[in-house]
mmCIF file of C-alpha atoms and ligand atoms in Angstrom:
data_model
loop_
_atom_site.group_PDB
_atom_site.id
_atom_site.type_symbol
_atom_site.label_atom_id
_atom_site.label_comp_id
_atom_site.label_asym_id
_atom_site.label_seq_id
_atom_site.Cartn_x
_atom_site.Cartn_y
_atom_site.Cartn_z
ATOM 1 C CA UNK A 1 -22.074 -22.065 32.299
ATOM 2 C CA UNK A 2 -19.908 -24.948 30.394
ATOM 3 C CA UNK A 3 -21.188 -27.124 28.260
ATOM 4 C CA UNK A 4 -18.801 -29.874 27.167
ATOM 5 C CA UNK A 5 -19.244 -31.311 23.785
ATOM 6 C CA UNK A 6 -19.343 -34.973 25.494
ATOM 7 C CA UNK A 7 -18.992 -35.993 29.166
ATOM 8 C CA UNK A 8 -17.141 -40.032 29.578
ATOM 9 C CA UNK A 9 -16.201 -39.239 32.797
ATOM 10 C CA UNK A 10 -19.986 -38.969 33.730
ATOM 11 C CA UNK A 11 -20.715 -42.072 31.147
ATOM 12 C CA UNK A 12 -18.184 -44.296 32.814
ATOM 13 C CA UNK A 13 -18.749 -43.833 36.083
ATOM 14 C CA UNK A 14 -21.075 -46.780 36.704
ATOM 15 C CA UNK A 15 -21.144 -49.492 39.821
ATOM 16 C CA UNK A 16 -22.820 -52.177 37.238
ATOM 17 C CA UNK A 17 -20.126 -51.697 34.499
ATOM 18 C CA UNK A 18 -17.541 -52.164 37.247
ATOM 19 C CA UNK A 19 -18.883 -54.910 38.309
ATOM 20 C CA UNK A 20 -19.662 -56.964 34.905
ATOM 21 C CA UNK A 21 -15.650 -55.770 34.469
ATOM 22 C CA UNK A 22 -14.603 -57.273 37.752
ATOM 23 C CA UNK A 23 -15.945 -60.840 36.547
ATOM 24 C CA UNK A 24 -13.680 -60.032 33.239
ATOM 25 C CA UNK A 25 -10.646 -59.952 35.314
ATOM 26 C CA UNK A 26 -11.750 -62.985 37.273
ATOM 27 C CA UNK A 27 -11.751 -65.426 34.400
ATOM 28 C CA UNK A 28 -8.721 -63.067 32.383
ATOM 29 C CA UNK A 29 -10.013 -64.739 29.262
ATOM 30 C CA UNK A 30 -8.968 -61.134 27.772
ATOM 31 C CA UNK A 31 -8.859 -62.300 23.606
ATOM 32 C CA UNK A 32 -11.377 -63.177 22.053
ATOM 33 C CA UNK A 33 -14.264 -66.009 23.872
ATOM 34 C CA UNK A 34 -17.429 -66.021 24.901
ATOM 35 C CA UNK A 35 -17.648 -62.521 25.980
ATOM 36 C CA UNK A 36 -17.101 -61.277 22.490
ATOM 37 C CA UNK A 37 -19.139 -63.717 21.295
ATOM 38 C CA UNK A 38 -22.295 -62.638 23.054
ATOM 39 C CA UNK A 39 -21.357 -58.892 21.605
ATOM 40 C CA UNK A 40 -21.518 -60.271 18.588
ATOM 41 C CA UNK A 41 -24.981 -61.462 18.853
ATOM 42 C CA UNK A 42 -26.196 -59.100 20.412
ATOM 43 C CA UNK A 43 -24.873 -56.471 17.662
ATOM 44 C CA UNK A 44 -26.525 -58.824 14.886
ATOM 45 C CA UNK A 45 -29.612 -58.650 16.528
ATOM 46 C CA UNK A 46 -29.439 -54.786 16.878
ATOM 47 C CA UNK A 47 -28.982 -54.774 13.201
ATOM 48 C CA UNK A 48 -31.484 -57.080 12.068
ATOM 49 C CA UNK A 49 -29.009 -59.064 10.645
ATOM 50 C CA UNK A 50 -27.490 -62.750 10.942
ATOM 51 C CA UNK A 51 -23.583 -62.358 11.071
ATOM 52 C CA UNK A 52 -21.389 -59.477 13.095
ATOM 53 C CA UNK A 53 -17.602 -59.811 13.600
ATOM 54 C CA UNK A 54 -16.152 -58.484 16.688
ATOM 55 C CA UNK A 55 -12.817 -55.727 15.443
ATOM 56 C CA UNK A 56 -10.550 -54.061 16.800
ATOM 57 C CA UNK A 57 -11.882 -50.523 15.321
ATOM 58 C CA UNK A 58 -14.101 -49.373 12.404
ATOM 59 C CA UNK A 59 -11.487 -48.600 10.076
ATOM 60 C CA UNK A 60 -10.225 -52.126 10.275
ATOM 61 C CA UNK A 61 -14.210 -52.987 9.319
ATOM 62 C CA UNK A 62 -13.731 -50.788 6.550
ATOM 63 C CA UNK A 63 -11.059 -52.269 5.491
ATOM 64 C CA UNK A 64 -11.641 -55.945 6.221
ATOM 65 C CA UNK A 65 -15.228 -55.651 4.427
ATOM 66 C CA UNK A 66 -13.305 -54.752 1.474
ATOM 67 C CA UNK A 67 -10.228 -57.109 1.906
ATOM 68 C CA UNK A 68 -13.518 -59.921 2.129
ATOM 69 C CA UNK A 69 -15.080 -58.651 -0.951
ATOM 70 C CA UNK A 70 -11.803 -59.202 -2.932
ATOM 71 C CA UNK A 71 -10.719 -55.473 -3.324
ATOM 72 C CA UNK A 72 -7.292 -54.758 -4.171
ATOM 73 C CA UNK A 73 -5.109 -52.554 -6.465
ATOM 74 C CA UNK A 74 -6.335 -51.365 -9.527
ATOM 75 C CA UNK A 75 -9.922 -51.521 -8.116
ATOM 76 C CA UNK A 76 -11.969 -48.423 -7.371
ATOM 77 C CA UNK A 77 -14.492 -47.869 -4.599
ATOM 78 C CA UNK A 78 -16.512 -44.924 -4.820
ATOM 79 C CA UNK A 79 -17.462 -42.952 -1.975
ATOM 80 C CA UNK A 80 -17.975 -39.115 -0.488
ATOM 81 C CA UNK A 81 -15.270 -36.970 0.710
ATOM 82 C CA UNK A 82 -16.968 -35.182 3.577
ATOM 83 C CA UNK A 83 -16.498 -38.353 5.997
ATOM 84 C CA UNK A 84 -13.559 -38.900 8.542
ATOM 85 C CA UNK A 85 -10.306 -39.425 7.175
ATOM 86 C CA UNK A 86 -10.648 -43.073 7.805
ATOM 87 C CA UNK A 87 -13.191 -44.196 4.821
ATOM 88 C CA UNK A 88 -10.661 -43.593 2.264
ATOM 89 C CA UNK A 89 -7.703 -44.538 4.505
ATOM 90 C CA UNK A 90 -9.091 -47.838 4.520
ATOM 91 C CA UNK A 91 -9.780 -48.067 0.976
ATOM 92 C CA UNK A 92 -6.182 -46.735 0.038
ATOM 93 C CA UNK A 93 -5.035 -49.656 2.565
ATOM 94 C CA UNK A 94 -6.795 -52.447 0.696
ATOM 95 C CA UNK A 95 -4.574 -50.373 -2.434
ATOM 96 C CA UNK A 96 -7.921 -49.418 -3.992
ATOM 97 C CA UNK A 97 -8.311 -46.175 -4.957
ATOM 98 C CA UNK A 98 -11.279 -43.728 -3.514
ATOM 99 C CA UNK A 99 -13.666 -41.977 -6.114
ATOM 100 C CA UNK A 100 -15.186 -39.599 -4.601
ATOM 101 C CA UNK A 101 -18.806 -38.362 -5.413
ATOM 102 C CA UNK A 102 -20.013 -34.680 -4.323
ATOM 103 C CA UNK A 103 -22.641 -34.844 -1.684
ATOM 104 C CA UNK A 104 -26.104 -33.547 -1.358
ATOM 105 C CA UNK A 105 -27.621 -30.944 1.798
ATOM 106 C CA UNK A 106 -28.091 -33.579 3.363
ATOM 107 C CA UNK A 107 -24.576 -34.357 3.650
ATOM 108 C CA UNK A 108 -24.607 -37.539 2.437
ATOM 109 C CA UNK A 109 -23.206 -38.841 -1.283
ATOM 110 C CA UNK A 110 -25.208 -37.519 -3.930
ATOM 111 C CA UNK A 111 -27.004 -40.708 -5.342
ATOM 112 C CA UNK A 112 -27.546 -38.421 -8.939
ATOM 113 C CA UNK A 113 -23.962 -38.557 -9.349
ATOM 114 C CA UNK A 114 -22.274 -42.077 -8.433
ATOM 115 C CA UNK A 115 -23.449 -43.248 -11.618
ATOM 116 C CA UNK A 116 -21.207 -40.689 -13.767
ATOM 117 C CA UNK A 117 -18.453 -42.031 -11.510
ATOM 118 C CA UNK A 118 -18.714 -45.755 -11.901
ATOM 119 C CA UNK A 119 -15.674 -47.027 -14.369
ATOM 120 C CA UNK A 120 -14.518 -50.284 -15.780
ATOM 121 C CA UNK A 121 -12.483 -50.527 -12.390
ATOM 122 C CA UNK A 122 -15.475 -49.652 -10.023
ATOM 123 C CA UNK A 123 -15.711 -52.277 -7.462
ATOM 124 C CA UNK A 124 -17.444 -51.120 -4.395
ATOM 125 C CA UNK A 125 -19.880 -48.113 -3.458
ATOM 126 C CA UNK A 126 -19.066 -47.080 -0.211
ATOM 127 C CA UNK A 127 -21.943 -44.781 1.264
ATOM 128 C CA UNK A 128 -20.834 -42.938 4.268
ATOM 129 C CA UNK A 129 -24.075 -42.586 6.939
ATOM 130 C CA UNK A 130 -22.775 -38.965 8.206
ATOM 131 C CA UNK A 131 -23.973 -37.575 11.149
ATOM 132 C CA UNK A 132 -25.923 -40.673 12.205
ATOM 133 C CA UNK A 133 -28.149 -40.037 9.217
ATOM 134 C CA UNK A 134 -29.152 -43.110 6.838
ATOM 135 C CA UNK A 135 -27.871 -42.394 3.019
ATOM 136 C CA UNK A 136 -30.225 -43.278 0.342
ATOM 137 C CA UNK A 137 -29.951 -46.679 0.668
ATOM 138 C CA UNK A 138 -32.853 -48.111 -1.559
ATOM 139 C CA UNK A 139 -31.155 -45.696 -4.467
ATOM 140 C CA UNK A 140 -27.925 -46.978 -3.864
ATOM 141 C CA UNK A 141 -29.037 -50.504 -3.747
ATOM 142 C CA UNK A 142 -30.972 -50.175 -6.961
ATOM 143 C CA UNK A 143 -27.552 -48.573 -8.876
ATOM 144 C CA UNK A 144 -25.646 -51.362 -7.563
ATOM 145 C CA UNK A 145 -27.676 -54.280 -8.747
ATOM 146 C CA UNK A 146 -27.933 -52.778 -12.078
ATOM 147 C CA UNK A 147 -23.947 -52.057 -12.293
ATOM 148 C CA UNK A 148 -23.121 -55.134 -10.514
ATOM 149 C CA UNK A 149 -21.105 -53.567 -7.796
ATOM 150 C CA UNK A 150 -20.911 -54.303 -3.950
ATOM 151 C CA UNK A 151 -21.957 -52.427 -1.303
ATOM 152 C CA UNK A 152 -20.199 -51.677 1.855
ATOM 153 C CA UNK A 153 -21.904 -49.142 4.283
ATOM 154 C CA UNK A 154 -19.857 -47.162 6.757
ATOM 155 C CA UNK A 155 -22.324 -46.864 9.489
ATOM 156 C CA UNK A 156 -19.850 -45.755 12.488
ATOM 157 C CA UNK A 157 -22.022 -42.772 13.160
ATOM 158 C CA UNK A 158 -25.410 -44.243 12.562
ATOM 159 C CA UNK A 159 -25.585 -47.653 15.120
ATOM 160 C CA UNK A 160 -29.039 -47.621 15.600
ATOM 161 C CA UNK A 161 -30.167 -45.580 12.358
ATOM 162 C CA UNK A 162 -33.093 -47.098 10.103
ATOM 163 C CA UNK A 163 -35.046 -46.179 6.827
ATOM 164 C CA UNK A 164 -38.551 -47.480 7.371
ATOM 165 C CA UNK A 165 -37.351 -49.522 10.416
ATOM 166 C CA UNK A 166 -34.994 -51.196 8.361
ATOM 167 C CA UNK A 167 -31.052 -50.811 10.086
ATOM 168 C CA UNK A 168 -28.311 -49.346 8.446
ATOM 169 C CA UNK A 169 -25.795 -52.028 8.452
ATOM 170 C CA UNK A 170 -28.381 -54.523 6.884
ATOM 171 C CA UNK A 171 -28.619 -52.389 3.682
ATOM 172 C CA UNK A 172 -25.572 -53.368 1.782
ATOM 173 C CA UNK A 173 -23.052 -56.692 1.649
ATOM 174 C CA UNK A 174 -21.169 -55.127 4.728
ATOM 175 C CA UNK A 175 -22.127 -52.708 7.736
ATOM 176 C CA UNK A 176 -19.040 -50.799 9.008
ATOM 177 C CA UNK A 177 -19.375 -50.039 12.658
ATOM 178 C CA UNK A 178 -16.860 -47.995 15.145
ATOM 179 C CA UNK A 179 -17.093 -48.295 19.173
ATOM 180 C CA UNK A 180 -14.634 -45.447 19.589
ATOM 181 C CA UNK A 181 -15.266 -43.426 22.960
ATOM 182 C CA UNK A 182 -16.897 -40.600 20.873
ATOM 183 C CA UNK A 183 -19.365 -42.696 19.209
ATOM 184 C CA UNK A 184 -22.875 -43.532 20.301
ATOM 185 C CA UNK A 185 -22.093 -47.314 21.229
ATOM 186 C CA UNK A 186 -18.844 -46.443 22.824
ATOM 187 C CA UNK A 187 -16.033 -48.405 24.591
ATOM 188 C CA UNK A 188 -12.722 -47.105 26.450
ATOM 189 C CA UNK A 189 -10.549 -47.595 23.291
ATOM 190 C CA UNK A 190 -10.627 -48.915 20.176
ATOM 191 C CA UNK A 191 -13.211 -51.002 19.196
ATOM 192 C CA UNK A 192 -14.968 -51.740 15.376
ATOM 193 C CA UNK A 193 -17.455 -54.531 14.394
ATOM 194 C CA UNK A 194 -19.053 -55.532 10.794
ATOM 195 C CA UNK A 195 -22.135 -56.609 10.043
ATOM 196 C CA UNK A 196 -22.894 -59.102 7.347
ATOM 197 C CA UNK A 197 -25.559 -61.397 6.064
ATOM 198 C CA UNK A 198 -23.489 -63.569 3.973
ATOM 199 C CA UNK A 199 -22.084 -66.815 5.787
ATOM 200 C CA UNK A 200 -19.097 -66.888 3.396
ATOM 201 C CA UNK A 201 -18.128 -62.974 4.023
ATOM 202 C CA UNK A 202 -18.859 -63.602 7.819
ATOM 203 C CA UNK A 203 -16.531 -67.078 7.943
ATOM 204 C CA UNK A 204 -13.849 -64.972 5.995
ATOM 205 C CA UNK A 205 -13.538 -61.777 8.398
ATOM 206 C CA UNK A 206 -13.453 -64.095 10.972
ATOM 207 C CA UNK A 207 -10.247 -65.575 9.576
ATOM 208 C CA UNK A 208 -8.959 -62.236 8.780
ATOM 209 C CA UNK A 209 -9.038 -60.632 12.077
ATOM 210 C CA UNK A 210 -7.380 -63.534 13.791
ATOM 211 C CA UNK A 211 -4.577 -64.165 11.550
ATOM 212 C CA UNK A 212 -6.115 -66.354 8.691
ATOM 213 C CA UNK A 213 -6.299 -69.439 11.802
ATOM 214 C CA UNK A 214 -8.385 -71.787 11.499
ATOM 215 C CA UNK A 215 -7.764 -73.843 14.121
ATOM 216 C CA UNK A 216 -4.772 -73.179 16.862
ATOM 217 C CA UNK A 217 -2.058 -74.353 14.558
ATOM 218 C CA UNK A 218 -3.232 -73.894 10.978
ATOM 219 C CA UNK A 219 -3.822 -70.971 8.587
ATOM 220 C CA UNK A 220 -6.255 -70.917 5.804
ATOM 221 C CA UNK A 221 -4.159 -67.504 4.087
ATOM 222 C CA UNK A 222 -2.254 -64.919 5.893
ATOM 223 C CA UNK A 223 -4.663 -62.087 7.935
ATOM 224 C CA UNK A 224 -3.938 -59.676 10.392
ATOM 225 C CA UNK A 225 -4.482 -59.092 14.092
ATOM 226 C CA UNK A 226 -7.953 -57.246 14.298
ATOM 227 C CA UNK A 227 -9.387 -58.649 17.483
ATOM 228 C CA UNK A 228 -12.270 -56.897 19.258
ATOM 229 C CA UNK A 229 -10.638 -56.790 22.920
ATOM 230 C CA UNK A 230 -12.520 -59.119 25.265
ATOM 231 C CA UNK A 231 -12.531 -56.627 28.220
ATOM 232 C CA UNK A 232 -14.164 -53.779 25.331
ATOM 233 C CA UNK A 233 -16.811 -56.177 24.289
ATOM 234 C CA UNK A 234 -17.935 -56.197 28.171
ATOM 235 C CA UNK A 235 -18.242 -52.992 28.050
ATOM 236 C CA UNK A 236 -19.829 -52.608 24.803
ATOM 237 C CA UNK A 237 -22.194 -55.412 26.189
ATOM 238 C CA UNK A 238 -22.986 -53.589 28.865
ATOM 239 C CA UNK A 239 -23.607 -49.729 26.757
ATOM 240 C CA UNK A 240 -25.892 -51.479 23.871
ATOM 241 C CA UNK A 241 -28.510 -52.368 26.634
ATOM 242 C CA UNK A 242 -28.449 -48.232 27.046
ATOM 243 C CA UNK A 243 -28.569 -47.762 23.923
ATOM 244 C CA UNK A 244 -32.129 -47.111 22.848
ATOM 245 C CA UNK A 245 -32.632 -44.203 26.192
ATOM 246 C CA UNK A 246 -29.636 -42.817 24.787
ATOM 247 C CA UNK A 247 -31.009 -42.312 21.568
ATOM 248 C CA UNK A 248 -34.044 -41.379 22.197
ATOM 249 C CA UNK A 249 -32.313 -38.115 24.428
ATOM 250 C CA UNK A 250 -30.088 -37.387 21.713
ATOM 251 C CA UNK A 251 -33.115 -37.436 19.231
ATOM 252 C CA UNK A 252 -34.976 -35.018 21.907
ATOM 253 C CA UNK A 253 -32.567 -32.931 22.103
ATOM 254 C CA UNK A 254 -31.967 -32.443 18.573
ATOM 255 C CA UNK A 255 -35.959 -31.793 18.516
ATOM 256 C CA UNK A 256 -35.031 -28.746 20.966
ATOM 257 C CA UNK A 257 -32.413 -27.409 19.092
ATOM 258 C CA UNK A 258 -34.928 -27.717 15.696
ATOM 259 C CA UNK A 259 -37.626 -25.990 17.084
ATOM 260 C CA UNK A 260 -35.738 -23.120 19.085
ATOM 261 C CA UNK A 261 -33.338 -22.634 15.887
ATOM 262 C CA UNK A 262 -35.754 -22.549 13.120
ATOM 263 C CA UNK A 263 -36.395 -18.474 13.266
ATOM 264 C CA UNK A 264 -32.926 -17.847 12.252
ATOM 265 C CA UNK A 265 -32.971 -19.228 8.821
ATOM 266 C CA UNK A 266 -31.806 -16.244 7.856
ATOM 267 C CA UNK A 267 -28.470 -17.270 9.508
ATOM 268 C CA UNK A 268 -28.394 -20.859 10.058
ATOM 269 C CA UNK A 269 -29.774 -24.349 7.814
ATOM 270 C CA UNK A 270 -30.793 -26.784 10.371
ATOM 271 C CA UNK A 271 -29.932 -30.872 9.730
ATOM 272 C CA UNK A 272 -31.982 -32.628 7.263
ATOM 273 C CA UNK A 273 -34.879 -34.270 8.508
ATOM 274 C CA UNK A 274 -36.694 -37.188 6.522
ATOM 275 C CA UNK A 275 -40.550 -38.784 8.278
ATOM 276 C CA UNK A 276 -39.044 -41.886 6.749
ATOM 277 C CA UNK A 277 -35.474 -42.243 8.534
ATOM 278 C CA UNK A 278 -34.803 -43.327 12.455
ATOM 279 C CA UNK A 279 -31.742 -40.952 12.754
ATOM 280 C CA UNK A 280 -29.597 -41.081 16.006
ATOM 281 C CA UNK A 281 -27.666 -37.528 15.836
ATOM 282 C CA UNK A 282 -23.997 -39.054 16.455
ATOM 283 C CA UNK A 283 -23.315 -35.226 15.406
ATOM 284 C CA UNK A 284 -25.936 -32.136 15.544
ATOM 285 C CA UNK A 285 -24.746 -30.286 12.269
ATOM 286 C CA UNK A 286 -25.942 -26.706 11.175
ATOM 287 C CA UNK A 287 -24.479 -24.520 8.012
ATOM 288 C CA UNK A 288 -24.087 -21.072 10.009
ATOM 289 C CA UNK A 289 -23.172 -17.634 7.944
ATOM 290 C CA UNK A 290 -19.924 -15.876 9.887
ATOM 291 C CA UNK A 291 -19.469 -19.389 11.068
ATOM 292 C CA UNK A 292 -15.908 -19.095 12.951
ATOM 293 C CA UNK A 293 -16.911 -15.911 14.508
ATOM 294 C CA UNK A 294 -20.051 -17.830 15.844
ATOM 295 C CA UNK A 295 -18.379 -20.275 16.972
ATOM 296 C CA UNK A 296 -15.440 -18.083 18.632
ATOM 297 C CA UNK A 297 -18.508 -16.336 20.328
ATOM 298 C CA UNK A 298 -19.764 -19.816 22.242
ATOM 299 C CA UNK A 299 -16.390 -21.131 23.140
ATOM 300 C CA UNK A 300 -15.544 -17.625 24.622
ATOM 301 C CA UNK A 301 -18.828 -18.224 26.602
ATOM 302 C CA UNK A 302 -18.187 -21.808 27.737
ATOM 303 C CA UNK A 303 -19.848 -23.881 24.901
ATOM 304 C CA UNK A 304 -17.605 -26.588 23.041
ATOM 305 C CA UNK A 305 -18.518 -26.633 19.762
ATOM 306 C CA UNK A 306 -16.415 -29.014 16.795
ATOM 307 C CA UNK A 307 -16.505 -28.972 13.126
ATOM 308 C CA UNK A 308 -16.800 -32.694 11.481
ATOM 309 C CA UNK A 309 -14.701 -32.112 9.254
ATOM 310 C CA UNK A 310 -13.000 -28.921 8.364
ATOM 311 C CA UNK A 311 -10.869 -30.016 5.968
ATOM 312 C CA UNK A 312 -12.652 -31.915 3.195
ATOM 313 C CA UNK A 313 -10.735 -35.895 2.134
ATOM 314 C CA UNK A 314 -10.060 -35.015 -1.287
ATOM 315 C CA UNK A 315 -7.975 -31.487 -0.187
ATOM 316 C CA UNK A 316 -5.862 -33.365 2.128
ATOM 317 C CA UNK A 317 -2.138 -33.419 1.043
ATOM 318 C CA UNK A 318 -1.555 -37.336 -0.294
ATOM 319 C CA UNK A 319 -5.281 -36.620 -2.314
ATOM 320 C CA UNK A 320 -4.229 -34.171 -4.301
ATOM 321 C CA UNK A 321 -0.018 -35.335 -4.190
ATOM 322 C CA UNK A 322 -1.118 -39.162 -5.121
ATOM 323 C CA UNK A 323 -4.955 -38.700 -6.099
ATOM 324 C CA UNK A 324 -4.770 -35.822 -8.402
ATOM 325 C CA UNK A 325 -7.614 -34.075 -6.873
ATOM 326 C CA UNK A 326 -7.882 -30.140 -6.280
ATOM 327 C CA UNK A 327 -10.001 -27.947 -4.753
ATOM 328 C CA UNK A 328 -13.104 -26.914 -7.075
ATOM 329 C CA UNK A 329 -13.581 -30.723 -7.674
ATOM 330 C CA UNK A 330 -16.649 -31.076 -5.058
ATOM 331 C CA UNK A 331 -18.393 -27.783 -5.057
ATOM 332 C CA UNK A 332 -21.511 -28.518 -2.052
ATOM 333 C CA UNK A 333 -18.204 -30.215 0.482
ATOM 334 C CA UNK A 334 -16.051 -27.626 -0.094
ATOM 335 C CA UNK A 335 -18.682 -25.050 0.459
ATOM 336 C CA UNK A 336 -20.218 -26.941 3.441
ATOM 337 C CA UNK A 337 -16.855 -27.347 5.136
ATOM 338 C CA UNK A 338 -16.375 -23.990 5.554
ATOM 339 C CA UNK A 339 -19.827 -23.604 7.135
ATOM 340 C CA UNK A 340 -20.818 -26.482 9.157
ATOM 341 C CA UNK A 341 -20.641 -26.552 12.969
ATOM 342 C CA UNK A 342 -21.218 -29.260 15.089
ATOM 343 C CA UNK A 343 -23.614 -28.422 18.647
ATOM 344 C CA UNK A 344 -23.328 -30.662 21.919
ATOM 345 C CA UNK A 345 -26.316 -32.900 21.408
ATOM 346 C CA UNK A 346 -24.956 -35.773 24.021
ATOM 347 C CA UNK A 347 -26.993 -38.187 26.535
ATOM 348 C CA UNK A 348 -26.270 -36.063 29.584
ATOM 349 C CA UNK A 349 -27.153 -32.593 28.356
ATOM 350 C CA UNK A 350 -29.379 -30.703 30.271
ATOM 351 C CA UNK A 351 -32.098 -28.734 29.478
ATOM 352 C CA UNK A 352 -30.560 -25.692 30.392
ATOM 353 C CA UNK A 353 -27.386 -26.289 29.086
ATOM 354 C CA UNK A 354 -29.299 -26.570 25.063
ATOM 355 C CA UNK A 355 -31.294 -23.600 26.163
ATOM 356 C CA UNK A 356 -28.128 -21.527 27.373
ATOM 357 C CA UNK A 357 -26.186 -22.478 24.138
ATOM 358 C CA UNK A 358 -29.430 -21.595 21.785
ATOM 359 C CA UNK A 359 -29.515 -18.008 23.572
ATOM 360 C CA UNK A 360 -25.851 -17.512 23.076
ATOM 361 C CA UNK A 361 -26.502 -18.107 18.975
ATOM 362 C CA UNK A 362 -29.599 -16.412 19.084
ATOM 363 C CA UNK A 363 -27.875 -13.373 20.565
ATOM 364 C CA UNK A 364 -25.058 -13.491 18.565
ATOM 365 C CA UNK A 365 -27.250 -13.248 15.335
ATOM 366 C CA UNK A 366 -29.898 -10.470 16.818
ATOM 367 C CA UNK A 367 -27.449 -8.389 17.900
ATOM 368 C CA UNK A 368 -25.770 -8.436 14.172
HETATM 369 C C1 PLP B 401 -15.038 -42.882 13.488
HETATM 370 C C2 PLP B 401 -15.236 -43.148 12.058
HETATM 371 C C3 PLP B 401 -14.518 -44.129 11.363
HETATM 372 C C4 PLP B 401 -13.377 -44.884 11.969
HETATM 373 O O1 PLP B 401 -13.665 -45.575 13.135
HETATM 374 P P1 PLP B 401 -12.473 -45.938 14.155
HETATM 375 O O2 PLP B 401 -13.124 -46.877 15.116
HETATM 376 O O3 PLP B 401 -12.037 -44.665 14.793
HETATM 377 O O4 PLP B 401 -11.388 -46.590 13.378
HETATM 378 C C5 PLP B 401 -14.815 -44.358 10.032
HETATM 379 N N1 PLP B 401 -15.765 -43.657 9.412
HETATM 380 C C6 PLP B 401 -16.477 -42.691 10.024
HETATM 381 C C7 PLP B 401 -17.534 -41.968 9.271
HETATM 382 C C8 PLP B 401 -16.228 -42.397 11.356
HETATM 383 O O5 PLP B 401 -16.927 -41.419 11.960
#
């Protein structure tokens, strides 16, 4: 049996999204207009929010939520180095400089420690919401009205993720989305959007993106060229109404995997789970001992299986070259990098094919 770690061929192959795409290419109006307008609202609305800026991916919301804010060099912007690449390559691009804070078993920053990090140059706390689960946003709130510091969430694997029905995105001054084709509110390229519910950070992204125009002819400031395409936002329009049912099978099958997985504790630490938090399993994560031999063993036997992310931020060459930081500096990453694995937990899984793959590891362990 295969079982592919994501299937877009399956995703987009759709008669209604072809057809709300043919009417894209009858009117051609292919930057910016209503189309991404109606994304727009319909993403605010999602997010229980009043403002969300159509981008053209959700590093540029990283980085335009901080450009916004007023973040530039010499400023400091703490976050966790366990995310992508991308949430301090957008800080570095602002010419900010990442702090980075260890993170807890859960695998998201470790609220006891921002504190010890916050300096004279601390700007921004920039909470990472890995795996599609919420960080501890009510914490991180509290510490940042007390130090006076902004908060900018980076929410591209959590669309849809809440803490007491509350949506990430809504938490903090900015929500930092991504509609890449491997995230849960995908498009067929590049797409980002930000959510905000300040009118002034909202008006000033939407200069940003487009240039600093404010009308055809005139600029308020120079900006950039960070458009959500109009021909992605159809088809982002189209996925969000899917949304929820996709969820809700990613959730189930992440219930599967829970329940069939939880005798081998002795070999493997299942996600985090919280009664309080909606999370939407971007990624299925488990900490497994012998964990490249496990997962040599499943891809040998047909199941793709990825690790987010091997290689921890702060031990990638220009952190330690330009950063100064060395291995040893963030104990629980380093040591969880070398044992996470990430499952196939997507829409179209079947049954069998989360059954099959929990056999293979269940094998693999018994037979140890
Ligand atoms: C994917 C991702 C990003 C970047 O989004 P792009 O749309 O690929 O630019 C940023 N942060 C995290 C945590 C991500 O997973």
């Amino acid at each position: 049996m295969k079982v592919k770690y994501l299937d877009l061929p399956k995703q987009f192959k759709d008669e209604e999204l072809w057809v709300a795409l043919r009417e894209q290419f009858e009117t051609c109006q292919f930057v910016l207009g209503p189309e991404v307008e109606k994304f727009e609202s319909n993403f605010a609305r999602l997010c229980c929010i009043p403002f969300a800026v159509g981008l053209n991916s959700g590093t540029d919301a990283i980085f335009l939520a901080l450009k916004a804010l007023g973040i530039d060099s010499g400023d400091e912007v703490i976050t966790a180095p366990n995310s992508f690449v991308a949430t301090a390559g957008a800080i570095m691009a602002t010419g900010a400089k990442p702090v980075f804070v260890d993170v807890g078993p859960d695998y998201n920053i470790n609220v006891e420690l921002i504190e010890r990090a916050i300096s004279k140059k601390t700007k921004a706390i920039l909470p990472v919401h890995l795996t599609g689960n919420p960080a501890e946003m009510h914490k991180i709130m509290d510490i940042s009205q007390r130090k006076g510091l902004y908060v900018v969430e980076d929410a591209a694997q959590a669309v849809g993720a809440s803490i007491e029905g509350q949506p990430v995105g809504s938490f903090g001054d900015v929500g930092c989305f991504s509609l890449h084709p491997l995230k849960n509110l995908n498009v067929c390229g590049d797409g980002g959007v930000l959510t905000t519910g300040s009118k002034e950070i909202y008006e000033k992204v939407r200069l940003l993106r487009n240039h600093g125009l404010k009308n055809r002819d005139e600029i308020e400031f120079f900006g950039y060229n960070s458009r959500l395409d109009t021909i992605q936002a159809a088809i982002a329009n189209h996925f969000i109404t899917n949304l929820k049912s996709l969820t809700e099978k990613r959730r189930s099958n992440a219930q599967i995997y829970d329940s069939e997985l939880k005798d081998l504790y002795n070999f493997i630490t299942l996600p985090p789970r919280k009664n309080s938090v909606y999370q939407v399993f971007h990624t299925y994560v488990i900490q497994a001992k012998n964990r490249n031999k496990l997962i040599n063993y499943l891809n040998r036997h047909g199941v793709e299986i990825k690790i987010h992310y091997p290689i921890p931020i702060h031990l990638q060459k220009p952190c330690q070259k330009k950063l100064g930081y060395k291995r040893g500096d963030f104990p629980v990453c380093e040591q969880q990098s070398e044992q996470i694995l990430t499952l196939p937990i997507h829409q179209y899984l079947k049954k069998e094919n989360i059954y099959y793959t929990i056999d293979l590891i269940t094998k693999f362990y018994r037979s140890r």
